Amino acid sequence: MVWYKYLYADGGIKAKTEKIKWKIRHNAGQVNLYVIALSKTPGGLLEIISTVELMQKAYPKKELFIVGLARGYETARELAAQIVLEVYAETGAFGVKEYLLSKHHGGSVRVSLCP
């Protein structure tokens, strides 16, 4: 699991992101919390995943590149939309994966973590 250097978080949990990240890494249950990750689906933009789902041992967490945290599914949807709109405003395109990876790596995409 890789965490985006400039992690997006809704206002209600911004101050608690380090504690939340620790809990996610250590499979501590968190109700009504969602991560926003780069999509692993070709042509996909982002995925919204419940932290309850991440607690499953068989869930492929290693492959996740998490870009956002939100409390509540609706808030996660709004945050994902905000991310997509920000990328579009900056680039004029919907290359969310490329833009965020480039920003994370300081301007040049060195490694593509998701297909």
mmCIF file of C-alpha atoms in Angstrom, residues 8-57:
data_model
loop_
_atom_site.group_PDB
_atom_site.id
_atom_site.type_symbol
_atom_site.label_atom_id
_atom_site.label_comp_id
_atom_site.label_asym_id
_atom_site.label_seq_id
_atom_site.Cartn_x
_atom_site.Cartn_y
_atom_site.Cartn_z
ATOM 1 C CA TYR A 8 -6.619 14.377 0.160
ATOM 2 C CA ALA A 9 -8.856 14.210 3.231
ATOM 3 C CA ASP A 10 -12.237 15.649 4.076
ATOM 4 C CA GLY A 11 -12.254 18.455 6.637
ATOM 5 C CA GLY A 12 -13.564 16.295 9.477
ATOM 6 C CA ILE A 13 -10.577 13.941 9.474
ATOM 7 C CA LYS A 14 -7.719 16.064 8.131
ATOM 8 C CA ALA A 15 -6.081 16.408 11.549
ATOM 9 C CA LYS A 16 -6.325 12.651 12.189
ATOM 10 C CA THR A 17 -4.834 11.298 8.954
ATOM 11 C CA GLU A 18 -1.666 9.831 10.505
ATOM 12 C CA LYS A 19 -3.656 7.955 13.147
ATOM 13 C CA ILE A 20 -6.123 6.719 10.520
ATOM 14 C CA LYS A 21 -3.299 5.563 8.228
ATOM 15 C CA TRP A 22 -1.756 3.644 11.132
ATOM 16 C CA LYS A 23 -5.095 1.952 11.876
ATOM 17 C CA ILE A 24 -5.555 0.979 8.234
ATOM 18 C CA ARG A 25 -2.043 -0.490 8.041
ATOM 19 C CA HIS A 26 -2.684 -2.487 11.225
ATOM 20 C CA ASN A 27 -6.223 -3.687 10.316
ATOM 21 C CA ALA A 28 -7.899 -1.787 13.150
ATOM 22 C CA GLY A 29 -11.603 -1.504 12.431
ATOM 23 C CA GLN A 30 -12.958 1.883 11.472
ATOM 24 C CA VAL A 31 -16.635 2.261 10.769
ATOM 25 C CA ASN A 32 -17.836 4.453 7.902
ATOM 26 C CA LEU A 33 -14.360 5.359 6.664
ATOM 27 C CA TYR A 34 -13.354 5.097 3.001
ATOM 28 C CA VAL A 35 -10.132 5.324 1.059
ATOM 29 C CA ILE A 36 -9.912 6.709 -2.446
ATOM 30 C CA ALA A 37 -7.370 4.849 -4.542
ATOM 31 C CA LEU A 38 -6.131 5.009 -8.109
ATOM 32 C CA SER A 39 -8.173 2.605 -10.184
ATOM 33 C CA LYS A 40 -6.618 -0.697 -11.201
ATOM 34 C CA THR A 41 -9.140 -0.988 -14.026
ATOM 35 C CA PRO A 42 -7.885 0.107 -17.454
ATOM 36 C CA GLY A 43 -9.499 3.448 -18.244
ATOM 37 C CA GLY A 44 -10.749 3.821 -14.668
ATOM 38 C CA LEU A 45 -10.004 6.930 -12.625
ATOM 39 C CA LEU A 46 -10.522 6.295 -8.916
ATOM 40 C CA GLU A 47 -11.962 3.616 -6.639
ATOM 41 C CA ILE A 48 -13.770 4.161 -3.354
ATOM 42 C CA ILE A 49 -13.076 1.330 -0.920
ATOM 43 C CA SER A 50 -14.457 0.805 2.570
ATOM 44 C CA THR A 51 -11.814 0.298 5.255
ATOM 45 C CA VAL A 52 -13.904 -2.669 6.431
ATOM 46 C CA GLU A 53 -13.213 -4.280 3.058
ATOM 47 C CA LEU A 54 -9.489 -3.562 3.473
ATOM 48 C CA MET A 55 -9.467 -5.558 6.727
ATOM 49 C CA GLN A 56 -10.011 -8.814 4.821
ATOM 50 C CA LYS A 57 -6.792 -10.814 4.745
#
